[in-house]
């Protein structure tokens, strides 16, 4: 009986230890700042600067997303109410593309600001990771759906 209790205790302890490790790893990467801190070896000072840059950008990003959603909705309504491409639909398509381009440029500017806070030898690695979001605009939507 004692051996069984010891084995059960050992299994429970191992399970709790594994769960704790998983929790720490997930928590550490649960935010962009924590991921940047661990992935690119940021100091506390660098992490604070990056966190502020990111916080400032989040507000701009939310506003851009709202504007894009509005123009997308307008375009969708125009398309649903028509049987052919009209000048109004054409203009709405141009506007949605313009806003997405503006958003991509602001996002790239944000990435450059973040990269400037990283150790010099890590800046290129960071830009390689984030560049697909700028090059492939469809990736922006995926990142916002998480």
JSON list of C-alpha atoms in Angstrom, two decimals:
[
{"chain": "A", "resi": 1, "resn": "UNK", "atom": "CA", "xyz": [0.00, 0.00, 0.00]},
{"chain": "A", "resi": 2, "resn": "UNK", "atom": "CA", "xyz": [2.79, 2.42, 0.90]},
{"chain": "A", "resi": 3, "resn": "UNK", "atom": "CA", "xyz": [4.56, 1.72, -2.40]},
{"chain": "A", "resi": 4, "resn": "UNK", "atom": "CA", "xyz": [1.35, 2.42, -4.33]},
{"chain": "A", "resi": 5, "resn": "UNK", "atom": "CA", "xyz": [0.83, 5.69, -2.48]},
{"chain": "A", "resi": 6, "resn": "UNK", "atom": "CA", "xyz": [4.43, 6.67, -3.16]},
{"chain": "A", "resi": 7, "resn": "UNK", "atom": "CA", "xyz": [4.04, 5.86, -6.85]},
{"chain": "A", "resi": 8, "resn": "UNK", "atom": "CA", "xyz": [0.79, 7.82, -7.00]},
{"chain": "A", "resi": 9, "resn": "UNK", "atom": "CA", "xyz": [2.44, 10.76, -5.24]},
{"chain": "A", "resi": 10, "resn": "UNK", "atom": "CA", "xyz": [5.37, 10.59, -7.70]},
{"chain": "A", "resi": 11, "resn": "UNK", "atom": "CA", "xyz": [3.06, 10.58, -10.71]},
{"chain": "A", "resi": 12, "resn": "UNK", "atom": "CA", "xyz": [1.02, 13.46, -9.31]},
{"chain": "A", "resi": 13, "resn": "UNK", "atom": "CA", "xyz": [4.18, 15.44, -8.55]},
{"chain": "A", "resi": 14, "resn": "UNK", "atom": "CA", "xyz": [5.56, 14.82, -12.06]},
{"chain": "A", "resi": 15, "resn": "UNK", "atom": "CA", "xyz": [2.24, 15.89, -13.57]},
{"chain": "A", "resi": 16, "resn": "UNK", "atom": "CA", "xyz": [2.11, 19.07, -11.52]},
{"chain": "A", "resi": 17, "resn": "UNK", "atom": "CA", "xyz": [5.73, 19.87, -12.37]},
{"chain": "A", "resi": 18, "resn": "UNK", "atom": "CA", "xyz": [5.03, 19.38, -16.09]},
{"chain": "A", "resi": 19, "resn": "UNK", "atom": "CA", "xyz": [1.91, 21.55, -15.86]},
{"chain": "A", "resi": 20, "resn": "UNK", "atom": "CA", "xyz": [3.91, 24.28, -14.09]},
{"chain": "A", "resi": 21, "resn": "UNK", "atom": "CA", "xyz": [6.58, 24.23, -16.82]},
{"chain": "A", "resi": 22, "resn": "UNK", "atom": "CA", "xyz": [3.94, 24.46, -19.55]},
{"chain": "A", "resi": 23, "resn": "UNK", "atom": "CA", "xyz": [2.21, 27.30, -17.68]},
{"chain": "A", "resi": 24, "resn": "UNK", "atom": "CA", "xyz": [5.45, 29.28, -17.36]},
{"chain": "A", "resi": 25, "resn": "UNK", "atom": "CA", "xyz": [6.33, 28.76, -21.04]},
{"chain": "A", "resi": 26, "resn": "UNK", "atom": "CA", "xyz": [2.83, 29.76, -22.19]},
{"chain": "A", "resi": 27, "resn": "UNK", "atom": "CA", "xyz": [2.72, 32.76, -19.85]},
{"chain": "A", "resi": 28, "resn": "UNK", "atom": "CA", "xyz": [6.14, 33.89, -21.01]},
{"chain": "A", "resi": 29, "resn": "UNK", "atom": "CA", "xyz": [5.00, 33.96, -24.62]},
{"chain": "A", "resi": 30, "resn": "UNK", "atom": "CA", "xyz": [1.45, 35.08, -23.95]},
{"chain": "A", "resi": 31, "resn": "UNK", "atom": "CA", "xyz": [2.10, 38.68, -24.95]},
{"chain": "A", "resi": 32, "resn": "UNK", "atom": "CA", "xyz": [4.15, 40.22, -27.75]},
{"chain": "A", "resi": 33, "resn": "UNK", "atom": "CA", "xyz": [6.37, 41.93, -25.18]},
{"chain": "A", "resi": 34, "resn": "UNK", "atom": "CA", "xyz": [7.13, 38.71, -23.30]},
{"chain": "A", "resi": 35, "resn": "UNK", "atom": "CA", "xyz": [7.84, 36.98, -26.60]},
{"chain": "A", "resi": 36, "resn": "UNK", "atom": "CA", "xyz": [10.19, 39.78, -27.71]},
{"chain": "A", "resi": 37, "resn": "UNK", "atom": "CA", "xyz": [11.89, 39.84, -24.32]},
{"chain": "A", "resi": 38, "resn": "UNK", "atom": "CA", "xyz": [12.67, 36.13, -24.39]},
{"chain": "A", "resi": 39, "resn": "UNK", "atom": "CA", "xyz": [13.24, 35.70, -28.13]},
{"chain": "A", "resi": 40, "resn": "UNK", "atom": "CA", "xyz": [15.52, 38.72, -28.60]},
{"chain": "A", "resi": 41, "resn": "UNK", "atom": "CA", "xyz": [17.16, 38.96, -25.17]},
{"chain": "A", "resi": 42, "resn": "UNK", "atom": "CA", "xyz": [15.82, 42.36, -24.22]},
{"chain": "A", "resi": 43, "resn": "UNK", "atom": "CA", "xyz": [16.95, 44.14, -21.09]},
{"chain": "A", "resi": 44, "resn": "UNK", "atom": "CA", "xyz": [14.28, 45.49, -18.74]},
{"chain": "A", "resi": 45, "resn": "UNK", "atom": "CA", "xyz": [14.87, 48.99, -20.12]},
{"chain": "A", "resi": 46, "resn": "UNK", "atom": "CA", "xyz": [14.51, 47.81, -23.73]},
{"chain": "A", "resi": 47, "resn": "UNK", "atom": "CA", "xyz": [11.39, 45.83, -22.84]},
{"chain": "A", "resi": 48, "resn": "UNK", "atom": "CA", "xyz": [9.78, 48.90, -21.24]},
{"chain": "A", "resi": 49, "resn": "UNK", "atom": "CA", "xyz": [10.52, 51.01, -24.34]},
{"chain": "A", "resi": 50, "resn": "UNK", "atom": "CA", "xyz": [9.14, 48.31, -26.63]},
{"chain": "A", "resi": 51, "resn": "UNK", "atom": "CA", "xyz": [6.07, 47.98, -24.43]},
{"chain": "A", "resi": 52, "resn": "UNK", "atom": "CA", "xyz": [5.41, 51.73, -24.67]},
{"chain": "A", "resi": 53, "resn": "UNK", "atom": "CA", "xyz": [5.92, 51.75, -28.45]},
{"chain": "A", "resi": 54, "resn": "UNK", "atom": "CA", "xyz": [3.56, 48.79, -28.75]},
{"chain": "A", "resi": 55, "resn": "UNK", "atom": "CA", "xyz": [0.92, 50.39, -26.49]},
{"chain": "A", "resi": 56, "resn": "UNK", "atom": "CA", "xyz": [1.02, 53.59, -28.55]},
{"chain": "A", "resi": 57, "resn": "UNK", "atom": "CA", "xyz": [0.67, 51.58, -31.76]},
{"chain": "A", "resi": 58, "resn": "UNK", "atom": "CA", "xyz": [-2.23, 49.46, -30.49]},
{"chain": "A", "resi": 59, "resn": "UNK", "atom": "CA", "xyz": [-4.50, 52.51, -30.37]},
{"chain": "A", "resi": 60, "resn": "UNK", "atom": "CA", "xyz": [-3.54, 53.52, -33.93]},
{"chain": "A", "resi": 61, "resn": "UNK", "atom": "CA", "xyz": [-3.98, 49.93, -35.08]},
{"chain": "A", "resi": 62, "resn": "UNK", "atom": "CA", "xyz": [-7.45, 49.68, -33.53]},
{"chain": "A", "resi": 63, "resn": "UNK", "atom": "CA", "xyz": [-8.49, 52.91, -35.25]},
{"chain": "A", "resi": 64, "resn": "UNK", "atom": "CA", "xyz": [-7.17, 51.69, -38.60]},
{"chain": "A", "resi": 65, "resn": "UNK", "atom": "CA", "xyz": [-8.96, 48.36, -38.18]},
{"chain": "A", "resi": 66, "resn": "UNK", "atom": "CA", "xyz": [-12.22, 50.17, -37.43]},
{"chain": "A", "resi": 67, "resn": "UNK", "atom": "CA", "xyz": [-11.83, 52.36, -40.52]},
{"chain": "A", "resi": 68, "resn": "UNK", "atom": "CA", "xyz": [-11.06, 49.32, -42.68]},
{"chain": "A", "resi": 69, "resn": "UNK", "atom": "CA", "xyz": [-14.09, 47.48, -41.28]},
{"chain": "A", "resi": 70, "resn": "UNK", "atom": "CA", "xyz": [-16.31, 50.46, -42.12]},
{"chain": "A", "resi": 71, "resn": "UNK", "atom": "CA", "xyz": [-15.08, 50.67, -45.71]},
{"chain": "A", "resi": 72, "resn": "UNK", "atom": "CA", "xyz": [-15.37, 46.90, -46.10]},
{"chain": "A", "resi": 73, "resn": "UNK", "atom": "CA", "xyz": [-18.95, 47.02, -44.87]},
{"chain": "A", "resi": 74, "resn": "UNK", "atom": "CA", "xyz": [-19.77, 49.88, -47.23]},
{"chain": "A", "resi": 75, "resn": "UNK", "atom": "CA", "xyz": [-18.25, 47.97, -50.14]},
{"chain": "A", "resi": 76, "resn": "UNK", "atom": "CA", "xyz": [-20.13, 44.80, -49.22]},
{"chain": "A", "resi": 77, "resn": "UNK", "atom": "CA", "xyz": [-23.42, 46.70, -49.08]},
{"chain": "A", "resi": 78, "resn": "UNK", "atom": "CA", "xyz": [-22.77, 48.31, -52.45]},
{"chain": "A", "resi": 79, "resn": "UNK", "atom": "CA", "xyz": [-21.95, 44.95, -54.02]},
{"chain": "A", "resi": 80, "resn": "UNK", "atom": "CA", "xyz": [-25.05, 43.30, -52.52]},
{"chain": "A", "resi": 81, "resn": "UNK", "atom": "CA", "xyz": [-27.29, 46.05, -53.88]},
{"chain": "A", "resi": 82, "resn": "UNK", "atom": "CA", "xyz": [-25.96, 45.93, -57.43]},
{"chain": "A", "resi": 83, "resn": "UNK", "atom": "CA", "xyz": [-25.79, 43.53, -60.34]},
{"chain": "A", "resi": 84, "resn": "UNK", "atom": "CA", "xyz": [-22.74, 45.14, -61.93]},
{"chain": "A", "resi": 85, "resn": "UNK", "atom": "CA", "xyz": [-19.69, 47.18, -61.09]},
{"chain": "A", "resi": 86, "resn": "UNK", "atom": "CA", "xyz": [-20.65, 50.82, -60.71]},
{"chain": "A", "resi": 87, "resn": "UNK", "atom": "CA", "xyz": [-18.42, 53.87, -60.33]},
{"chain": "A", "resi": 88, "resn": "UNK", "atom": "CA", "xyz": [-19.42, 53.91, -56.65]},
{"chain": "A", "resi": 89, "resn": "UNK", "atom": "CA", "xyz": [-18.31, 50.28, -56.20]},
{"chain": "A", "resi": 90, "resn": "UNK", "atom": "CA", "xyz": [-15.08, 51.02, -58.04]},
{"chain": "A", "resi": 91, "resn": "UNK", "atom": "CA", "xyz": [-14.41, 53.99, -55.75]},
{"chain": "A", "resi": 92, "resn": "UNK", "atom": "CA", "xyz": [-15.18, 51.88, -52.66]},
{"chain": "A", "resi": 93, "resn": "UNK", "atom": "CA", "xyz": [-12.69, 49.23, -53.81]},
{"chain": "A", "resi": 94, "resn": "UNK", "atom": "CA", "xyz": [-10.03, 51.90, -54.27]},
{"chain": "A", "resi": 95, "resn": "UNK", "atom": "CA", "xyz": [-10.77, 53.28, -50.80]},
{"chain": "A", "resi": 96, "resn": "UNK", "atom": "CA", "xyz": [-10.49, 49.87, -49.09]},
{"chain": "A", "resi": 97, "resn": "UNK", "atom": "CA", "xyz": [-7.17, 49.30, -50.88]},
{"chain": "A", "resi": 98, "resn": "UNK", "atom": "CA", "xyz": [-5.92, 52.77, -49.90]},
{"chain": "A", "resi": 99, "resn": "UNK", "atom": "CA", "xyz": [-6.71, 52.19, -46.24]},
{"chain": "A", "resi": 100, "resn": "UNK", "atom": "CA", "xyz": [-5.05, 48.77, -46.24]},
{"chain": "A", "resi": 101, "resn": "UNK", "atom": "CA", "xyz": [-1.94, 50.28, -47.84]},
{"chain": "A", "resi": 102, "resn": "UNK", "atom": "CA", "xyz": [-1.89, 53.02, -45.22]},
{"chain": "A", "resi": 103, "resn": "UNK", "atom": "CA", "xyz": [-2.23, 50.40, -42.52]},
{"chain": "A", "resi": 104, "resn": "UNK", "atom": "CA", "xyz": [0.65, 48.33, -43.95]},
{"chain": "A", "resi": 105, "resn": "UNK", "atom": "CA", "xyz": [2.89, 51.41, -44.04]},
{"chain": "A", "resi": 106, "resn": "UNK", "atom": "CA", "xyz": [2.05, 52.27, -40.42]},
{"chain": "A", "resi": 107, "resn": "UNK", "atom": "CA", "xyz": [2.66, 48.67, -39.40]},
{"chain": "A", "resi": 108, "resn": "UNK", "atom": "CA", "xyz": [6.06, 48.66, -41.10]},
{"chain": "A", "resi": 109, "resn": "UNK", "atom": "CA", "xyz": [6.94, 51.94, -39.39]},
{"chain": "A", "resi": 110, "resn": "UNK", "atom": "CA", "xyz": [5.96, 50.33, -36.08]},
{"chain": "A", "resi": 111, "resn": "UNK", "atom": "CA", "xyz": [8.15, 47.29, -36.79]},
{"chain": "A", "resi": 112, "resn": "UNK", "atom": "CA", "xyz": [11.11, 49.56, -37.55]},
{"chain": "A", "resi": 113, "resn": "UNK", "atom": "CA", "xyz": [10.56, 51.40, -34.25]},
{"chain": "A", "resi": 114, "resn": "UNK", "atom": "CA", "xyz": [10.52, 48.11, -32.37]},
{"chain": "A", "resi": 115, "resn": "UNK", "atom": "CA", "xyz": [13.60, 46.84, -34.22]},
{"chain": "A", "resi": 116, "resn": "UNK", "atom": "CA", "xyz": [15.49, 49.99, -33.25]},
{"chain": "A", "resi": 117, "resn": "UNK", "atom": "CA", "xyz": [15.09, 49.01, -29.59]},
{"chain": "A", "resi": 118, "resn": "UNK", "atom": "CA", "xyz": [16.54, 45.52, -30.08]},
{"chain": "A", "resi": 119, "resn": "UNK", "atom": "CA", "xyz": [20.20, 44.60, -29.83]},
{"chain": "A", "resi": 120, "resn": "UNK", "atom": "CA", "xyz": [21.80, 45.43, -33.20]},
{"chain": "A", "resi": 121, "resn": "UNK", "atom": "CA", "xyz": [22.57, 41.79, -33.96]},
{"chain": "A", "resi": 122, "resn": "UNK", "atom": "CA", "xyz": [18.89, 40.85, -33.41]},
{"chain": "A", "resi": 123, "resn": "UNK", "atom": "CA", "xyz": [17.22, 43.57, -35.51]},
{"chain": "A", "resi": 124, "resn": "UNK", "atom": "CA", "xyz": [17.45, 41.70, -38.80]},
{"chain": "A", "resi": 125, "resn": "UNK", "atom": "CA", "xyz": [16.09, 38.51, -37.21]},
{"chain": "A", "resi": 126, "resn": "UNK", "atom": "CA", "xyz": [13.11, 40.41, -35.83]},
{"chain": "A", "resi": 127, "resn": "UNK", "atom": "CA", "xyz": [12.35, 42.06, -39.16]},
{"chain": "A", "resi": 128, "resn": "UNK", "atom": "CA", "xyz": [12.54, 38.66, -40.87]},
{"chain": "A", "resi": 129, "resn": "UNK", "atom": "CA", "xyz": [9.88, 37.36, -38.46]},
{"chain": "A", "resi": 130, "resn": "UNK", "atom": "CA", "xyz": [7.48, 40.30, -38.88]},
{"chain": "A", "resi": 131, "resn": "UNK", "atom": "CA", "xyz": [8.05, 41.08, -42.56]},
{"chain": "A", "resi": 132, "resn": "UNK", "atom": "CA", "xyz": [5.47, 38.55, -43.83]},
{"chain": "A", "resi": 133, "resn": "UNK", "atom": "CA", "xyz": [2.74, 40.59, -42.14]},
{"chain": "A", "resi": 134, "resn": "UNK", "atom": "CA", "xyz": [3.65, 43.54, -44.36]},
{"chain": "A", "resi": 135, "resn": "UNK", "atom": "CA", "xyz": [4.37, 41.59, -47.53]},
{"chain": "A", "resi": 136, "resn": "UNK", "atom": "CA", "xyz": [1.23, 39.46, -47.29]},
{"chain": "A", "resi": 137, "resn": "UNK", "atom": "CA", "xyz": [-1.63, 41.65, -46.12]},
{"chain": "A", "resi": 138, "resn": "UNK", "atom": "CA", "xyz": [-3.88, 38.62, -45.60]},
{"chain": "A", "resi": 139, "resn": "UNK", "atom": "CA", "xyz": [-1.64, 37.73, -42.69]},
{"chain": "A", "resi": 140, "resn": "UNK", "atom": "CA", "xyz": [-2.78, 40.91, -40.91]},
{"chain": "A", "resi": 141, "resn": "UNK", "atom": "CA", "xyz": [-6.29, 39.55, -40.60]},
{"chain": "A", "resi": 142, "resn": "UNK", "atom": "CA", "xyz": [-5.04, 36.23, -39.24]},
{"chain": "A", "resi": 143, "resn": "UNK", "atom": "CA", "xyz": [-3.06, 38.01, -36.54]},
{"chain": "A", "resi": 144, "resn": "UNK", "atom": "CA", "xyz": [-6.15, 39.98, -35.50]},
{"chain": "A", "resi": 145, "resn": "UNK", "atom": "CA", "xyz": [-8.31, 36.88, -35.22]},
{"chain": "A", "resi": 146, "resn": "UNK", "atom": "CA", "xyz": [-6.20, 35.25, -32.49]}
]
